[in-house]
XYZ file of C-alpha atoms in Angstrom:
757
model
C 0.017 -0.019 0.035
C 2.763 2.402 0.899
C 4.581 1.636 -2.355
C 1.390 2.439 -4.234
C 1.084 5.748 -2.338
C 4.652 6.580 -3.386
C 3.738 5.884 -7.005
C 0.635 8.054 -6.623
C 2.654 10.896 -5.192
C 5.017 10.686 -8.158
C 2.520 10.368 -10.968
C -0.275 12.488 -9.592
C 1.492 14.930 -7.319
C -0.376 17.943 -8.718
C -3.711 16.153 -8.228
C -2.818 15.258 -4.649
C -1.706 18.794 -3.866
C -4.841 20.326 -5.368
C -7.067 17.909 -3.407
C -5.087 18.706 -0.236
C -5.548 22.477 -0.751
C -9.322 22.036 -1.456
C -9.698 19.717 1.539
C -7.812 22.167 3.743
C -10.080 25.007 2.630
C -13.280 23.013 3.274
C -12.027 21.764 6.636
C -11.010 25.289 7.571
C -14.485 26.601 6.771
C -16.045 23.898 8.899
C -13.563 24.341 11.717
C -13.614 28.182 11.873
C -16.443 28.464 14.432
C -14.998 25.738 16.681
C -13.708 28.231 19.296
C -17.181 29.724 19.596
C -19.372 26.657 19.613
C -17.451 24.048 21.622
C -18.428 23.728 25.278
C -16.498 24.721 28.392
C -18.417 22.070 30.422
C -18.360 18.271 30.405
C -16.970 17.728 33.910
C -20.041 15.743 35.194
C -21.228 12.169 34.738
C -24.671 12.409 33.066
C -25.722 9.036 34.448
C -24.751 9.703 38.098
C -27.335 9.907 40.863
C -26.764 13.649 41.252
C -27.297 14.270 37.546
C -30.570 12.299 37.622
C -31.686 14.314 40.634
C -30.886 17.575 38.838
C -33.073 16.512 35.904
C -35.964 15.703 38.212
C -35.668 19.006 40.066
C -35.550 20.896 36.767
C -38.314 19.060 34.896
C -40.816 18.443 37.696
C -40.143 21.100 40.346
C -38.775 23.891 38.139
C -35.810 24.469 40.434
C -32.146 23.573 40.766
C -28.747 24.857 41.893
C -27.974 28.507 41.193
C -25.304 28.655 38.439
C -25.042 32.450 38.064
C -23.981 34.626 41.034
C -23.805 38.411 41.297
C -21.601 39.906 44.022
C -22.852 43.433 44.696
C -20.716 45.712 46.865
C -22.094 48.919 48.320
C -20.075 52.018 49.237
C -21.409 51.660 52.714
C -23.822 49.080 54.027
C -26.043 46.957 51.763
C -28.997 47.958 54.015
C -28.667 51.686 53.174
C -31.528 53.281 51.280
C -29.746 53.706 47.944
C -28.247 50.198 48.095
C -31.638 48.628 48.850
C -33.308 50.449 45.989
C -30.562 49.634 43.502
C -30.351 46.028 44.738
C -34.071 45.509 44.197
C -33.871 47.093 40.772
C -30.931 44.907 39.833
C -32.781 41.806 41.015
C -35.776 42.744 38.824
C -33.540 43.426 35.892
C -31.826 40.047 36.095
C -35.104 38.217 36.513
C -36.410 39.793 33.274
C -33.578 38.471 31.129
C -34.276 35.637 28.697
C -32.950 32.304 29.960
C -33.035 33.356 33.656
C -35.641 31.189 35.297
C -35.058 31.582 39.057
C -33.615 34.471 41.080
C -32.902 34.750 44.823
C -31.634 38.034 46.182
C -30.550 39.451 49.489
C -32.933 42.273 49.006
C -35.977 40.095 48.226
C -35.375 36.717 49.929
C -36.571 35.303 53.260
C -33.019 33.922 53.641
C -31.366 37.318 53.689
C -28.886 36.416 56.384
C -27.217 33.807 54.190
C -26.710 36.295 51.335
C -25.223 39.171 53.306
C -21.489 39.345 53.938
C -19.997 39.320 57.415
C -19.033 42.992 57.175
C -22.404 44.009 55.755
C -20.902 45.722 52.683
C -21.627 43.009 50.142
C -24.597 40.948 49.123
C -25.400 38.132 46.711
C -27.969 37.626 44.024
C -28.320 33.985 42.933
C -29.815 32.987 39.630
C -30.442 29.788 37.716
C -29.862 29.920 33.944
C -31.835 27.317 32.108
C -30.577 24.781 29.531
C -27.535 22.596 28.960
C -23.920 23.761 29.283
C -23.905 25.441 25.862
C -27.243 27.224 26.405
C -26.204 28.359 29.846
C -22.929 29.709 28.468
C -24.753 31.693 25.787
C -27.206 33.114 28.304
C -24.365 34.122 30.642
C -22.556 35.771 27.780
C -25.569 37.930 26.969
C -26.723 38.617 30.462
C -23.416 39.316 32.333
C -22.619 42.627 30.618
C -26.155 43.948 31.425
C -25.982 43.305 35.190
C -22.355 43.870 36.084
C -20.215 46.942 36.564
C -21.749 50.034 38.100
C -25.459 49.394 38.883
C -26.464 52.562 40.668
C -24.406 52.774 43.848
C -23.538 49.087 43.606
C -20.351 47.668 42.093
C -21.277 44.287 40.638
C -19.244 41.270 39.517
C -20.458 37.978 38.118
C -19.463 34.459 39.055
C -20.887 31.013 39.615
C -20.527 27.852 37.530
C -21.926 29.483 34.389
C -19.450 32.356 34.584
C -16.579 29.990 35.376
C -17.331 28.192 32.117
C -17.822 31.364 30.099
C -14.836 33.270 31.395
C -12.674 30.153 31.344
C -13.604 29.491 27.724
C -12.729 33.054 26.700
C -9.465 32.908 28.640
C -8.466 29.598 27.070
C -9.041 31.050 23.615
C -6.748 33.991 24.305
C -4.206 31.718 26.072
C -4.083 29.350 23.088
C -3.508 32.281 20.713
C -0.628 33.511 22.868
C 0.842 30.031 23.200
C 0.827 29.644 19.433
C 2.459 33.036 19.111
C 5.281 31.842 21.402
C 5.619 28.264 20.086
C 5.296 28.641 16.371
C 8.197 31.103 15.771
C 10.498 29.108 18.097
C 9.415 25.904 16.385
C 10.115 27.276 12.918
C 13.585 28.361 13.946
C 14.331 24.986 15.464
C 12.903 23.225 12.430
C 15.518 24.961 10.277
C 18.172 23.745 12.692
C 16.867 20.205 12.768
C 15.938 19.786 9.088
C 18.919 21.717 7.825
C 17.206 23.839 5.228
C 14.430 26.441 4.966
C 12.512 24.354 2.419
C 12.651 21.131 4.441
C 11.628 23.046 7.598
C 8.407 24.136 6.005
C 7.247 20.603 5.149
C 6.132 19.646 8.670
C 4.111 22.849 8.876
C 2.088 21.772 5.870
C 1.423 18.372 7.479
C 0.622 20.183 10.783
C -1.859 22.405 8.982
C -3.700 19.393 7.609
C -3.749 17.574 10.953
C -4.803 20.552 13.099
C -7.496 21.942 10.774
C -8.775 18.475 9.924
C -9.125 17.546 13.609
C -10.826 20.842 14.433
C -13.325 20.210 11.638
C -14.051 16.763 13.097
C -14.600 18.294 16.549
C -16.890 20.922 15.064
C -18.983 18.250 13.352
C -19.076 15.979 16.377
C -20.325 18.911 18.421
C -23.582 18.694 16.456
C -24.344 15.214 17.849
C -22.531 15.096 21.220
C -20.808 17.364 23.706
C -17.255 18.377 22.830
C -15.060 20.338 25.198
C -13.284 23.470 24.069
C -10.279 22.249 25.957
C -9.713 19.578 23.280
C -8.522 22.347 20.967
C -5.344 22.566 23.050
C -4.599 18.941 22.312
C -5.490 19.264 18.646
C -3.042 22.111 18.175
C -0.168 20.762 20.270
C -0.370 17.136 19.166
C -1.071 18.055 15.569
C 2.050 20.161 15.302
C 4.144 17.676 17.314
C 3.175 14.553 15.402
C 3.524 16.350 12.071
C 7.070 17.247 13.010
C 7.743 13.766 14.361
C 6.524 11.879 11.294
C 7.889 14.377 8.817
C 11.317 14.263 10.429
C 11.580 10.489 10.048
C 10.361 10.389 6.457
C 12.308 13.457 5.257
C 15.504 12.239 6.922
C 15.232 8.915 5.122
C 14.365 10.591 1.821
C 17.377 12.887 2.026
C 19.641 9.990 2.850
C 18.438 8.101 -0.230
C 19.101 11.112 -2.370
C 22.642 11.383 -0.999
C 23.088 7.677 -1.836
C 22.513 8.569 -5.450
C 18.886 7.454 -5.878
C 16.598 9.595 -8.001
C 13.433 11.107 -6.562
C 11.197 8.149 -7.470
C 13.441 5.504 -5.881
C 14.093 7.645 -2.790
C 10.370 8.126 -2.238
C 9.532 4.461 -2.654
C 12.215 3.372 -0.175
C 11.267 6.083 2.299
C 7.627 5.119 2.415
C 8.359 1.357 2.540
C 10.665 1.908 5.508
C 10.138 5.123 7.453
C 6.550 5.394 6.285
C 5.749 1.891 7.428
C 7.136 2.613 10.890
C 5.261 5.881 11.046
C 1.959 4.070 10.385
C 2.671 1.498 13.095
C 3.758 4.234 15.549
C 0.623 6.255 14.781
C -1.487 3.241 15.597
C 0.035 3.056 19.073
C -0.742 6.702 19.785
C -4.280 6.359 18.427
C -5.081 3.275 20.513
C -3.711 4.844 23.722
C -5.842 7.951 23.260
C -8.925 5.888 22.449
C -8.859 4.577 26.074
C -10.331 7.970 27.041
C -13.590 6.934 25.442
C -14.421 4.716 28.457
C -14.868 7.775 30.752
C -18.385 9.163 31.196
C -17.226 12.834 31.213
C -17.382 14.263 27.744
C -14.527 16.571 28.781
C -12.219 13.528 28.678
C -13.963 11.858 25.739
C -13.373 15.062 23.725
C -9.651 14.530 24.028
C -10.132 11.045 22.596
C -12.063 12.568 19.609
C -9.318 15.191 19.147
C -6.462 12.710 19.534
C -7.887 10.116 17.168
C -8.616 12.772 14.563
C -5.194 14.427 14.882
C -3.347 11.080 14.582
C -5.381 10.106 11.538
C -4.826 13.400 9.671
C -1.158 13.604 10.744
C -0.573 10.120 9.356
C -2.525 10.897 6.234
C -0.517 14.039 5.706
C 2.774 12.198 6.337
C 2.177 9.319 3.911
C 0.134 11.148 1.221
C 0.685 14.963 1.224
C 4.332 14.874 2.310
C 5.401 12.439 -0.476
C 3.621 14.646 -3.062
C 5.517 17.660 -1.773
C 8.760 15.746 -1.823
C 8.023 14.567 -5.363
C 7.416 18.200 -6.408
C 10.607 19.412 -4.735
C 12.900 16.561 -5.793
C 16.524 17.386 -4.999
C 15.564 20.965 -4.076
C 14.778 19.733 -0.585
C 18.101 21.141 0.620
C 17.600 24.654 -0.723
C 18.034 27.727 1.526
C 20.447 26.038 3.893
C 21.084 29.333 5.706
C 22.773 27.757 8.728
C 25.112 25.407 6.853
C 28.256 27.090 8.209
C 27.022 26.715 11.764
C 26.537 22.940 11.488
C 29.193 20.260 11.355
C 30.601 20.203 7.866
C 27.723 22.293 6.629
C 25.722 19.244 5.656
C 24.158 17.865 8.785
C 25.574 14.415 8.130
C 26.018 11.870 10.897
C 29.529 11.056 12.089
C 31.411 8.997 9.575
C 31.493 6.021 11.970
C 28.456 5.153 14.108
C 30.601 4.386 17.130
C 31.800 8.032 17.120
C 28.279 9.330 17.659
C 27.124 10.718 21.023
C 24.281 8.276 21.477
C 26.452 5.243 20.670
C 29.060 6.385 23.196
C 26.410 7.048 25.806
C 24.816 3.636 25.341
C 28.154 1.894 25.637
C 29.056 3.829 28.757
C 25.742 2.902 30.369
C 26.058 -0.777 29.439
C 29.576 -0.959 30.917
C 28.070 -0.109 34.344
C 24.363 -0.872 34.090
C 23.737 -1.542 37.804
C 25.167 1.806 39.096
C 23.357 3.714 36.333
C 20.073 1.931 36.983
C 20.396 2.442 40.719
C 21.216 6.173 40.556
C 18.480 6.920 38.052
C 15.868 4.964 39.988
C 16.840 6.773 43.249
C 16.530 10.129 41.493
C 13.159 9.231 39.999
C 11.976 7.921 43.393
C 12.738 11.332 44.950
C 10.606 12.970 42.267
C 7.799 10.431 42.695
C 7.539 10.939 46.505
C 5.158 13.948 46.445
C 2.675 11.787 44.496
C 2.147 9.596 47.575
C 0.257 12.494 49.216
C -1.708 13.524 46.148
C -5.226 14.872 46.718
C -7.583 15.029 43.792
C -10.452 17.377 42.918
C -12.288 19.004 40.088
C -11.695 22.457 38.641
C -13.759 25.372 39.892
C -13.382 29.138 39.800
C -9.996 28.885 41.565
C -8.567 27.465 38.321
C -8.977 30.949 36.769
C -6.457 33.783 37.201
C -7.084 35.734 40.385
C -7.881 38.946 38.533
C -10.896 37.395 36.724
C -14.329 38.270 38.072
C -15.527 34.663 38.542
C -12.413 33.899 40.639
C -12.954 36.977 42.779
C -16.663 36.199 43.297
C -15.759 32.632 44.233
C -13.130 33.754 46.709
C -15.582 36.205 48.299
C -18.283 33.576 48.737
C -15.848 31.300 50.541
C -14.530 33.947 52.893
C -17.375 36.405 53.402
C -20.438 34.177 53.006
C -19.713 31.028 55.022
C -23.284 29.705 54.795
C -23.173 29.900 51.006
C -19.646 28.428 50.698
C -20.867 24.856 50.836
C -23.934 25.538 48.651
C -27.013 23.602 49.566
C -27.722 19.981 48.953
C -31.110 18.852 47.611
C -32.654 15.499 48.437
C -35.267 14.388 45.893
C -37.928 11.717 46.536
C -38.998 11.223 42.965
C -41.259 8.150 43.062
C -43.659 8.653 45.943
C -44.835 11.583 48.027
C -44.636 10.628 51.684
C -47.263 11.852 54.159
C -46.468 14.904 56.348
C -45.506 12.792 59.352
C -43.024 10.706 57.340
C -41.621 13.785 55.600
C -41.226 15.578 58.930
C -39.409 12.572 60.457
C -37.056 12.339 57.511
C -36.321 16.084 57.686
C -35.563 15.834 61.363
C -33.181 12.963 60.748
C -31.377 14.890 58.000
C -31.062 17.996 60.159
C -29.105 15.897 62.713
C -26.355 15.049 60.163
C -23.110 16.747 61.046
C -22.505 19.612 58.650
C -26.206 20.317 57.894
C -27.210 23.717 59.213
C -30.904 23.683 58.314
C -33.419 21.562 56.388
C -36.322 23.244 54.555
C -39.258 21.244 53.287
C -43.019 21.329 52.805
C -43.609 20.700 56.511
C -41.326 23.433 57.831
C -37.690 24.151 58.660
C -35.570 21.981 60.940
C -32.300 22.197 62.769
C -30.653 19.625 65.067
C -33.674 17.352 64.912
C -36.236 20.017 65.866
C -38.665 22.194 63.899
C -37.508 25.828 63.998
C -40.152 27.306 61.690
C -43.538 26.328 60.339
C -44.054 25.851 56.625
C -43.559 29.014 54.618
C -46.364 30.340 52.441
C -46.512 28.261 49.293
C -44.035 25.674 50.585
C -46.386 22.830 49.711
C -46.415 23.632 46.022
C -42.733 24.513 46.039
C -41.389 21.335 47.659
C -43.937 18.710 46.475
C -45.949 17.555 43.533
C -48.500 14.753 43.130
C -45.776 12.093 42.819
C -42.840 13.255 44.971
C -41.076 15.797 47.099
C -37.728 17.337 47.701
C -35.882 18.857 50.639
C -33.308 21.683 50.766
C -30.284 21.153 53.046
C -28.275 24.252 53.911
C -24.626 23.664 54.720
C -21.414 25.611 55.202
C -19.182 22.635 54.270
C -16.965 23.316 51.288
C -18.493 21.396 48.356
C -15.251 20.466 46.584
C -13.506 18.835 49.558
C -13.229 15.536 51.366
C -15.534 16.927 54.024
C -18.089 17.549 51.312
C -17.754 13.956 50.068
C -18.228 12.694 53.622
C -21.309 14.875 54.055
C -22.869 13.457 50.895
C -22.193 9.911 52.141
C -23.798 10.690 55.470
C -26.895 12.203 53.847
C -27.272 9.204 51.546
C -26.884 6.874 54.496
C -29.869 8.528 56.191
C -32.766 6.303 55.273
C -35.656 7.956 53.450
C -39.348 7.269 54.303
C -40.306 3.625 53.712
C -41.188 2.837 50.104
C -39.310 5.857 48.668
C -35.952 6.312 46.980
C -33.768 9.360 47.768
C -31.555 11.088 45.206
C -29.042 13.699 46.398
C -28.095 16.673 44.235
C -25.934 19.704 44.735
C -22.322 20.686 44.075
C -20.909 18.343 46.764
C -22.933 15.445 45.400
C -21.867 16.157 41.842
C -18.282 16.338 43.013
C -18.481 12.953 44.838
C -20.280 11.240 41.969
C -17.857 12.514 39.378
C -14.854 11.269 41.316
C -16.530 7.900 41.796
C -17.187 7.670 38.056
C -13.640 8.482 37.166
C -12.140 6.015 39.617
C -14.534 3.322 38.381
C -13.573 3.836 34.716
C -9.836 4.272 35.286
C -8.956 0.527 35.658
C -10.689 -0.244 32.335
C -8.727 2.575 30.588
C -5.480 1.371 32.120
C -6.257 -2.266 31.136
C -7.079 -1.224 27.545
C -3.770 0.651 27.202
C -1.710 -2.112 28.886
C -3.221 -4.908 26.756
C -3.011 -3.006 23.495
C 0.513 -1.874 24.212
C 1.577 -5.424 25.024
C -0.042 -6.851 21.895
C 1.329 -4.197 19.571
C 4.895 -4.408 20.894
C 4.776 -8.196 20.838
C 3.752 -8.116 17.187
C 6.502 -5.608 16.581
C 9.329 -7.420 18.352
C 8.281 -11.056 18.914
C 9.188 -10.651 22.570
C 7.115 -10.679 25.739
C 9.884 -9.029 27.746
C 10.049 -5.846 25.655
C 6.361 -4.943 26.110
C 6.581 -5.549 29.899
C 9.714 -3.410 30.024
C 8.072 -0.620 28.045
C 4.992 -0.589 30.294
C 7.031 -0.562 33.522
C 9.399 2.168 32.399
C 6.495 4.275 31.105
C 4.700 3.890 34.440
C 7.858 5.007 36.215
C 8.161 8.045 33.957
C 4.504 8.895 34.492
C 4.524 8.614 38.277
C 7.628 10.806 38.382
C 5.766 13.354 36.308
C 2.796 13.134 38.683
C 5.089 13.685 41.621
C 6.391 16.864 40.015
C 2.809 18.042 39.350
C 1.797 17.513 43.000
C 4.958 19.391 44.128
C 4.086 22.340 41.872
C 0.305 22.557 41.611
C -0.926 20.937 44.814
C 1.860 22.224 47.118
C 2.336 25.539 45.304
C 6.076 25.456 44.690
C 7.908 27.117 41.770
C 5.202 29.663 40.989
C 7.916 32.022 40.026
C 8.726 29.619 37.171
C 5.288 28.499 36.004
C 3.284 31.617 36.785
C 0.893 32.555 39.534
C -2.102 30.413 40.330
C -4.429 29.677 43.289
C -3.228 26.778 45.439
C -6.165 24.619 46.550
C -4.289 21.730 48.070
C -5.640 19.444 45.275
C -4.928 18.752 41.625
C -7.511 18.378 38.941
C -8.147 14.626 38.736
C -8.786 14.717 35.011
C -5.296 15.968 34.167
C -3.367 12.870 35.403
C -5.844 10.673 33.542
C -5.474 12.685 30.351
C -1.726 12.848 30.620
C -1.626 9.078 31.238
C -3.226 8.383 27.849
C -1.328 11.055 25.894
C 2.085 10.291 27.313
C 1.677 6.542 27.062
C 0.859 6.860 23.409
C 3.750 9.194 22.678
C 6.157 6.985 24.657
C 5.148 4.034 22.542
C 5.642 6.144 19.454
C 9.318 6.670 20.385
C 9.599 3.050 21.607
C 8.639 1.737 18.198
C 11.286 3.750 16.402
C 13.998 2.650 18.841
C 13.038 -1.009 19.027
C 12.779 -1.222 15.229
C 16.480 -0.478 14.894
C 17.603 -2.511 17.881
C 15.629 -5.598 16.796
C 16.941 -5.466 13.256
C 20.540 -5.199 14.423
C 20.032 -8.060 16.919
C 18.454 -10.284 14.272
C 21.326 -9.532 11.916
C 24.284 -9.988 14.288
C 22.949 -11.544 17.494
C 24.953 -9.104 19.629
C 22.701 -7.494 22.280
C 25.129 -4.741 23.314
C 25.980 -3.786 19.757
C 22.299 -3.831 18.761
C 21.316 -1.506 21.631
C 24.167 0.907 20.925
C 23.471 0.942 17.175
C 19.718 1.413 17.713
C 20.217 4.333 20.089
C 22.786 5.986 17.807
C 20.516 5.679 14.782
C 17.391 7.018 16.398
C 18.594 9.061 19.398
C 19.173 12.303 17.549
C 15.872 12.091 15.653
C 13.772 11.014 18.659
C 15.329 13.732 20.855
C 14.732 16.391 18.202
C 11.124 15.244 17.684
C 10.486 15.138 21.467
C 12.047 18.564 21.964
C 9.975 20.169 19.235
C 6.784 18.554 20.585
C 7.604 19.713 24.086
C 7.953 23.329 22.934
C 4.228 23.738 22.273
C 3.261 22.030 25.538
C 5.675 24.296 27.397
C 4.028 27.323 25.752
C 0.744 26.238 27.403
C 2.430 26.927 30.756
C 1.852 30.589 30.028
C -1.922 29.914 30.191
C -3.883 31.538 32.996
C -6.189 28.522 33.587
C -4.502 26.189 36.035
C -5.424 22.873 34.566
C -4.240 23.970 31.078
C -0.955 25.099 32.685
C -0.679 21.708 34.369
C -1.346 19.824 31.168
C 1.324 21.796 29.366
C 4.051 21.423 32.030
C 3.278 17.821 32.835
C 3.193 16.604 29.268
C 6.325 18.489 28.273
C 8.232 17.182 31.312
C 7.139 13.615 30.655
C 8.089 13.831 26.931
C 11.579 15.120 27.722
C 12.034 12.634 30.557
C 11.036 9.779 28.310
C 13.296 10.871 25.408
C 16.385 11.577 27.510
C 16.297 9.676 30.799
C 14.225 6.586 29.866
C 15.536 6.061 26.297
C 19.086 7.317 27.016
C 19.811 5.625 30.331
C 17.217 3.168 31.600
C 16.619 1.299 28.320
C 20.311 0.561 27.678
C 20.878 -0.430 31.303
C 17.842 -2.735 31.418
C 18.587 -4.333 28.052
C 22.197 -4.952 28.992
C 21.159 -6.737 32.156
C 18.476 -8.795 30.440
C 20.764 -9.878 27.602
C 19.328 -12.525 25.332
C 16.179 -12.673 27.495
C 15.120 -9.360 25.917
C 13.803 -11.279 22.949
C 12.324 -14.277 24.713
C 8.792 -15.516 24.070
C 7.119 -18.863 24.684
C 7.170 -21.195 21.692
C 3.416 -20.809 20.917
C 3.715 -17.053 20.848
C 6.810 -17.239 18.710
C 4.870 -19.245 16.153
C 2.096 -16.641 16.245
C 4.561 -13.879 15.647
C 6.105 -15.710 12.702
C 2.667 -15.787 11.069
C 1.271 -12.352 11.827
C 4.098 -10.341 13.395
C 5.898 -7.318 12.060
C 8.977 -7.902 9.918
C 11.981 -5.649 10.283
C 13.653 -6.667 7.036
C 13.155 -4.933 3.690
C 9.743 -5.087 2.163
C 9.085 -7.253 -0.843
C 10.376 -5.524 -3.931
C 12.556 -3.123 -1.983
C 15.821 -4.654 -3.012
C 15.569 -3.652 -6.613
C 15.331 -0.013 -5.573
C 18.041 -0.254 -2.926
C 21.767 0.264 -3.533
C 23.540 -2.664 -5.044
C 25.998 -3.084 -2.204
C 24.866 -3.959 1.279
C 27.786 -1.890 2.541
C 26.105 1.194 1.087
C 23.198 0.968 3.457
C 23.629 3.340 6.358
C 22.736 2.522 9.947
C 19.998 5.123 9.860
C 18.529 3.476 6.764
C 18.336 0.197 8.714
C 16.649 2.054 11.594
C 13.966 3.400 9.345
C 13.284 -0.090 8.061
C-alpha cells in the first residue's frame, strides 16, 4: 500500500496537492467556528445519581442549583436606602432576562442572612440559567454585561458555575492564541536547525496544517451530535504540530539519505515510504489506541480529548504518507535549498559522524552498558525522589479557583468562601421522585437529615428543621414549592466546602440517612456532583489502564516477537508517568515554583482529570518513540545476534531524531504553561516534562541499562507465541520488492537506513 502511495505521489502529485488544498479550505471553513461553539463544560457524569436528581428538580419542580452569582458591593452598608433600591432594581432586571428562570436576592429573599457578607458591605444575588452547558454559556454571555459593573451605587461582579465556564472559555481562547504566538516562531527556527534547510523546515508545517485543521473540523462536526469540550482544541493544536514534526522528520530524513546515496526522486520516495513510512503508520497506531482509552470515561470533557487525539493522529498520518510524499516529489533534490545555517553545522551538511561508534548516543549507550547496575540504581533513586510527592496527592475537580485571580468569577468565588460562610458549601437537595410521603413521614425524615453533622438547616413542605427540631412552620406556598403529586424534595443548607473531602463525607452521610419507607432518595448539589464525578472516574480508570496495557503489550509483541520488551516498556513508562505526577503535585498541589510557571491559586488538590489525560497522551507518545527505537535494535540483533551492539546501534541511529522530535513537541506544551487557567498550565508542564524525561532519561539511560542486564532474555517468548509472531508479526527486514530499488552493495546501506526499516 505504501509503495502504491509513493507511485501516486510521483505520478499524480499535482492532483494530490490540489485535493489537499481544497480539503484544507473546506475543513477550515467547517472548523472556523469551533472556538465559539465548543463547550466549556463536560466535567459531570450524566448518568450519576446527582445528575438524575438535577433533571428531576428541573423538569418536575422547576428548580435547581444557582449557576449564576452576582456579588454586589455597596459604598457603605447593603442595608442603606440607595443600596436597597438599586439592589431590588438589579434583582428585577436580572429576573427579566431571557434564559433566567429563578432568582434569589438578599434584598428580596426570606433567607437574607445567608446572602449578606459578614461586614455588611456586600450581598449576593443567585440565579439559575436554564438549559444545557452550551445554552447556559450563551445566556451568561448575553446577561453578564447587562448586570455587572456600576449598577447605581452598587459595584457588581459575576461568578458562579456558568461564569466559570464562560470566562474560562474566553481565557483559554486567548491563552491558546498567545501560546501559538510563542511556540510557532520558536518551532520554525528549530525546524530549520533540525531539518537543515528552509525548504525542508516548511514541510512539517504543511502536514501540521492538515492535521490541526482536519481535527478541528471533526470536533466541530461531532459537536452537532454530542458534547465536545473546548479544551480539546489545546490537544489538537499541540499534538497536531508535534506529530507532524515527528513523522515528517523520520520520512524526510530517510528521503534525504536516499538522495545522498545517489537514488533519484522516485526510488528515494519508494524506499522512504516502505521503511520510514511503514514505521510511522505503526507508531501512529500506538498513539491512536492509547488515546482511544479515554472513550471509556463518562465525562465528555475527557472523551473530547479522545475525539481530538484520534482525529489528529489520523490526519497527521494521512498528511505524512500522502501529502508529504507529493510535496517531496514536487521538490525533488531541491529539498536542501536555503540552507542558511550550513556554516554553523558540522561540515555544513548535517551528516551523521562517519563512523556510528563516534556518535554521542552510541558512546552514551556503551558507557551505560559498561556499568548498568550503578546507572540503573542512581536513576531509579533520582526518580523515586521525584515520585515521592505523588504519595500524598489529593484530587479534585476544577472550579473558579482554576482561573487567574484577577478574573471576576475567581474573585466572586473567593468572596463567597470567605465572606459568606453559609453559602460556601452551597445547599444539597434531596429528591424523593417516586412517591410523596405523608407529612408525618416527611417531617421525620427532615428531622433525621437535620441531625447530620454539617447540615445547618433543612427546609421542606412541613417546615424548617435544625438539630432534629422544627424551628419554623411551613412558609407560604411551601407545599407547592417542595412537592408535587408524585414526589417531594428537601433543601439542606450547609457551610461545608463542596469540593472537599468533608463535602464527600457529608454526601455519604446524607445518603446513609434512610428515606421514608417505600421511597428512593436522590441527592443533588455541588458536593454530590463532586463525589459522583470522582466515583465515576475512579470506576472507569482501571478499564482505561487495562485497555492501554493490553493493546501496548499486543502491539509491541507483534512488533518485536518478545514478551519481555512490552513488559519493560509498560514498567518504564509507568515510572516516567509517576515521576511526572510527583512533580505536578509538588508544583500545583503544594504551590512550589510559582515564580517559574506563573501565579495560580493553590487549593491543596490537583484536577483529577489531568493525570488521567496525561496518562493516555504520554503513554501513546512513549510508545511512538519506543517503536522507532526497538525497530532499529531488533533489526541489528536479528542480523548480528549481539545484544550490546544492537542497543548501541539502535540508540545511535534514532537518538538524535527522537530527541529532536520530542524537543519540538515539548515546545508547544511548554508554551501552554503561560496559560492563565491552572489545569491547562498543568497539562502543558506535565506533558512536556514527561516527553523530555522519556526521550532523555528513559531512552538514554534506563533502556540501555535494562537491556544490558536482560541480555538474550530481551527477545524471549514462549514457543506458541513465537509461532504466532512468525505468522502475523511485524517484519524488520526490507519489504518485498525493496531490494531492486536499494543500492547494489549492502555496505552502502547506512545505519539510519536500517533504523527506518
